Amino acid sequence: MNTYLILYDLKGNEPRNDYFRVIMAIQSLGEVEKVQYSNWIVYTSLNEVQIRERLKPFIDNYDSLFIARFDAYASYNVPIKVINLINRSWNKFVGLFKAN
């Protein structure tokens, strides 16, 4: 199991339904927490390529998607649920945060 950061940008005048479909697809990947509007932390057994392939059907050609696996972070003012999910699998913690 690894933790991934998923970032997406639906460009243009995307209907609300497009966002809903992407969010539902992300939530189906494993244990997830929303960090910011289009930023998610996912704890899953999938790798980054498998995640990308699972999400690609919900991303148009002019949209963008970024998935990263890593083992250290620093944060500030991030919800405590996000920090807790990250800490379950990350090896290094350099977190400075204020929980809301």
GROMACS .gro file of C-alpha atoms in nm, residues 30-96:
model
   67
   30GLY     CA    1  -0.895   0.328  -0.182
   31GLU     CA    2  -0.892   0.536   0.133
   32VAL     CA    3  -0.909   0.901   0.029
   33GLU     CA    4  -0.910   1.249   0.178
   34LYS     CA    5  -0.965   1.575  -0.004
   35VAL     CA    6  -0.681   1.822   0.056
   36GLN     CA    7  -0.805   2.111  -0.156
   37TYR     CA    8  -1.056   2.163  -0.436
   38SER     CA    9  -0.891   1.935  -0.695
   39ASN     CA   10  -0.623   1.777  -0.476
   40TRP     CA   11  -0.662   1.439  -0.310
   41ILE     CA   12  -0.454   1.204  -0.095
   42VAL     CA   13  -0.518   0.837  -0.173
   43TYR     CA   14  -0.396   0.534   0.021
   44THR     CA   15  -0.420   0.238  -0.216
   45SER     CA   16  -0.262  -0.085  -0.335
   46LEU     CA   17  -0.265   0.047  -0.693
   47ASN     CA   18   0.046   0.201  -0.850
   48GLU     CA   19   0.060   0.542  -1.019
   49VAL     CA   20   0.009   0.399  -1.371
   50GLN     CA   21  -0.292   0.195  -1.258
   51ILE     CA   22  -0.440   0.504  -1.093
   52ARG     CA   23  -0.387   0.710  -1.409
   53GLU     CA   24  -0.551   0.444  -1.624
   54ARG     CA   25  -0.849   0.424  -1.387
   55LEU     CA   26  -0.899   0.801  -1.399
   56LYS     CA   27  -0.827   0.869  -1.769
   57PRO     CA   28  -1.183   0.786  -1.884
   58PHE     CA   29  -1.305   1.079  -1.674
   59ILE     CA   30  -1.044   1.331  -1.798
   60ASP     CA   31  -1.095   1.505  -2.134
   61ASN     CA   32  -0.807   1.563  -2.378
   62TYR     CA   33  -0.773   1.929  -2.272
   63ASP     CA   34  -0.783   1.854  -1.897
   64SER     CA   35  -0.479   1.755  -1.690
   65LEU     CA   36  -0.405   1.488  -1.432
   66PHE     CA   37  -0.098   1.444  -1.207
   67ILE     CA   38  -0.030   1.151  -0.974
   68ALA     CA   39   0.274   1.130  -0.745
   69ARG     CA   40   0.394   0.882  -0.484
   70PHE     CA   41   0.642   1.018  -0.230
   71ASP     CA   42   0.767   0.969   0.123
   72ALA     CA   43   0.807   1.311   0.281
   73TYR     CA   44   0.605   1.629   0.312
   74ALA     CA   45   0.562   1.958   0.489
   75SER     CA   46   0.224   2.121   0.537
   76TYR     CA   47   0.042   2.405   0.703
   77ASN     CA   48  -0.326   2.442   0.784
   78VAL     CA   49  -0.422   2.110   0.628
   79PRO     CA   50  -0.718   1.916   0.772
   80ILE     CA   51  -0.610   1.666   1.038
   81LYS     CA   52  -0.785   1.382   0.850
   82VAL     CA   53  -0.545   1.439   0.560
   83ILE     CA   54  -0.241   1.439   0.791
   84ASN     CA   55  -0.359   1.119   0.959
   85LEU     CA   56  -0.402   0.940   0.626
   86ILE     CA   57  -0.058   1.049   0.507
   87ASN     CA   58   0.112   0.942   0.829
   88ARG     CA   59  -0.021   0.587   0.798
   89SER     CA   60   0.214   0.508   0.511
   90TRP     CA   61   0.479   0.778   0.477
   91ASN     CA   62   0.824   0.712   0.618
   92LYS     CA   63   0.928   1.070   0.691
   93PHE     CA   64   0.733   1.341   0.865
   94VAL     CA   65   0.836   1.702   0.844
   95GLY     CA   66   0.491   1.842   0.907
   96LEU     CA   67   0.412   2.183   1.041
   0.00000   0.00000   0.00000
